[in-house]
């Protein structure tokens, strides 16, 4: 949130990572529901969602480090 450019880039990139994570979550959910007796567990789904959120934040921050300097100007 150093300036409007960093904010806009972060919002654009995080939107893309959320879409990608949503598709992955959907696939994992369908597969785990198909094998209800073996893999389907609400706790497992919650853990995967939290882990995915952390991974998205890490990917977004790495992207911002690659694109911007510490003062918020583009590299």
PDB file of C-alpha atoms in Angstrom:
ATOM      1  CA  UNK A   1       0.000   0.000   0.000  1.00  0.00           C
ATOM      2  CA  UNK A   2       2.913   2.324  -0.623  1.00  0.00           C
ATOM      3  CA  UNK A   3       1.133   3.979  -3.553  1.00  0.00           C
ATOM      4  CA  UNK A   4      -1.705   3.459  -6.026  1.00  0.00           C
ATOM      5  CA  UNK A   5       0.502   1.547  -8.479  1.00  0.00           C
ATOM      6  CA  UNK A   6       1.579  -1.050  -5.903  1.00  0.00           C
ATOM      7  CA  UNK A   7      -2.003  -1.350  -4.645  1.00  0.00           C
ATOM      8  CA  UNK A   8      -3.416  -1.868  -8.149  1.00  0.00           C
ATOM      9  CA  UNK A   9      -0.764  -4.460  -9.031  1.00  0.00           C
ATOM     10  CA  UNK A  10      -1.319  -6.332  -5.766  1.00  0.00           C
ATOM     11  CA  UNK A  11      -5.087  -6.420  -6.324  1.00  0.00           C
ATOM     12  CA  UNK A  12      -4.718  -7.571  -9.940  1.00  0.00           C
ATOM     13  CA  UNK A  13      -2.248 -10.327  -9.126  1.00  0.00           C
ATOM     14  CA  UNK A  14      -4.053 -11.531  -5.994  1.00  0.00           C
ATOM     15  CA  UNK A  15      -7.267 -11.797  -8.007  1.00  0.00           C
ATOM     16  CA  UNK A  16      -5.519 -14.125 -10.435  1.00  0.00           C
ATOM     17  CA  UNK A  17      -4.046 -16.241  -7.640  1.00  0.00           C
ATOM     18  CA  UNK A  18      -7.471 -16.491  -5.983  1.00  0.00           C
ATOM     19  CA  UNK A  19      -9.024 -17.735  -9.218  1.00  0.00           C
ATOM     20  CA  UNK A  20      -6.272 -20.324  -9.645  1.00  0.00           C
ATOM     21  CA  UNK A  21      -6.580 -21.439  -6.012  1.00  0.00           C
ATOM     22  CA  UNK A  22     -10.369 -21.607  -6.361  1.00  0.00           C
ATOM     23  CA  UNK A  23     -10.104 -23.947  -9.334  1.00  0.00           C
ATOM     24  CA  UNK A  24      -7.571 -26.121  -7.493  1.00  0.00           C
ATOM     25  CA  UNK A  25      -9.822 -26.192  -4.414  1.00  0.00           C
ATOM     26  CA  UNK A  26     -12.797 -27.156  -6.542  1.00  0.00           C
ATOM     27  CA  UNK A  27     -10.891 -30.047  -8.103  1.00  0.00           C
ATOM     28  CA  UNK A  28      -9.625 -31.254  -4.714  1.00  0.00           C
ATOM     29  CA  UNK A  29     -13.130 -30.923  -3.260  1.00  0.00           C
ATOM     30  CA  UNK A  30     -14.760 -32.940  -6.045  1.00  0.00           C
ATOM     31  CA  UNK A  31     -12.112 -35.640  -5.814  1.00  0.00           C
ATOM     32  CA  UNK A  32     -12.296 -35.845  -2.018  1.00  0.00           C
ATOM     33  CA  UNK A  33     -16.102 -35.912  -2.082  1.00  0.00           C
ATOM     34  CA  UNK A  34     -15.981 -38.736  -4.632  1.00  0.00           C
ATOM     35  CA  UNK A  35     -13.979 -40.816  -2.168  1.00  0.00           C
ATOM     36  CA  UNK A  36     -16.136 -39.799   0.786  1.00  0.00           C
ATOM     37  CA  UNK A  37     -15.138 -42.722   2.956  1.00  0.00           C
ATOM     38  CA  UNK A  38     -11.414 -42.271   2.389  1.00  0.00           C
ATOM     39  CA  UNK A  39     -10.622 -38.581   1.999  1.00  0.00           C
ATOM     40  CA  UNK A  40     -13.666 -36.456   2.768  1.00  0.00           C
ATOM     41  CA  UNK A  41     -13.221 -34.666   6.040  1.00  0.00           C
ATOM     42  CA  UNK A  42     -14.272 -31.124   6.964  1.00  0.00           C
ATOM     43  CA  UNK A  43     -11.125 -30.612   9.015  1.00  0.00           C
ATOM     44  CA  UNK A  44      -8.978 -31.570   6.036  1.00  0.00           C
ATOM     45  CA  UNK A  45     -10.874 -29.116   3.832  1.00  0.00           C
ATOM     46  CA  UNK A  46     -10.386 -26.328   6.385  1.00  0.00           C
ATOM     47  CA  UNK A  47      -6.671 -27.046   6.652  1.00  0.00           C
ATOM     48  CA  UNK A  48      -6.327 -27.010   2.861  1.00  0.00           C
ATOM     49  CA  UNK A  49      -8.182 -23.685   2.658  1.00  0.00           C
ATOM     50  CA  UNK A  50      -5.975 -22.074   5.309  1.00  0.00           C
ATOM     51  CA  UNK A  51      -2.831 -23.487   3.739  1.00  0.00           C
ATOM     52  CA  UNK A  52      -3.963 -22.190   0.354  1.00  0.00           C
ATOM     53  CA  UNK A  53      -4.547 -18.709   1.757  1.00  0.00           C
ATOM     54  CA  UNK A  54      -1.040 -18.630   3.213  1.00  0.00           C
ATOM     55  CA  UNK A  55       0.439 -19.867  -0.071  1.00  0.00           C
ATOM     56  CA  UNK A  56      -1.471 -17.179  -2.001  1.00  0.00           C
ATOM     57  CA  UNK A  57      -0.106 -14.459   0.281  1.00  0.00           C
ATOM     58  CA  UNK A  58       3.432 -15.775  -0.159  1.00  0.00           C
ATOM     59  CA  UNK A  59       3.095 -15.875  -3.972  1.00  0.00           C
ATOM     60  CA  UNK A  60       1.631 -12.359  -4.022  1.00  0.00           C
ATOM     61  CA  UNK A  61       4.439 -10.958  -1.875  1.00  0.00           C
ATOM     62  CA  UNK A  62       7.118 -12.642  -4.003  1.00  0.00           C
ATOM     63  CA  UNK A  63       5.534 -11.135  -7.117  1.00  0.00           C
ATOM     64  CA  UNK A  64       5.508  -7.667  -5.557  1.00  0.00           C
ATOM     65  CA  UNK A  65       9.155  -8.008  -4.497  1.00  0.00           C
ATOM     66  CA  UNK A  66      10.052  -8.863  -8.096  1.00  0.00           C
ATOM     67  CA  UNK A  67       8.108  -5.948  -9.608  1.00  0.00           C
ATOM     68  CA  UNK A  68       8.703  -3.110  -7.109  1.00  0.00           C
ATOM     69  CA  UNK A  69      11.578  -1.581  -5.172  1.00  0.00           C
ATOM     70  CA  UNK A  70      11.287  -1.041  -1.413  1.00  0.00           C
ATOM     71  CA  UNK A  71      10.098   2.542  -1.914  1.00  0.00           C
ATOM     72  CA  UNK A  72       7.221   1.416  -4.175  1.00  0.00           C
ATOM     73  CA  UNK A  73       8.721   2.358  -7.540  1.00  0.00           C
ATOM     74  CA  UNK A  74       8.778  -0.171 -10.347  1.00  0.00           C
ATOM     75  CA  UNK A  75      12.049  -1.927 -11.059  1.00  0.00           C
TER      76      UNK A  75
END
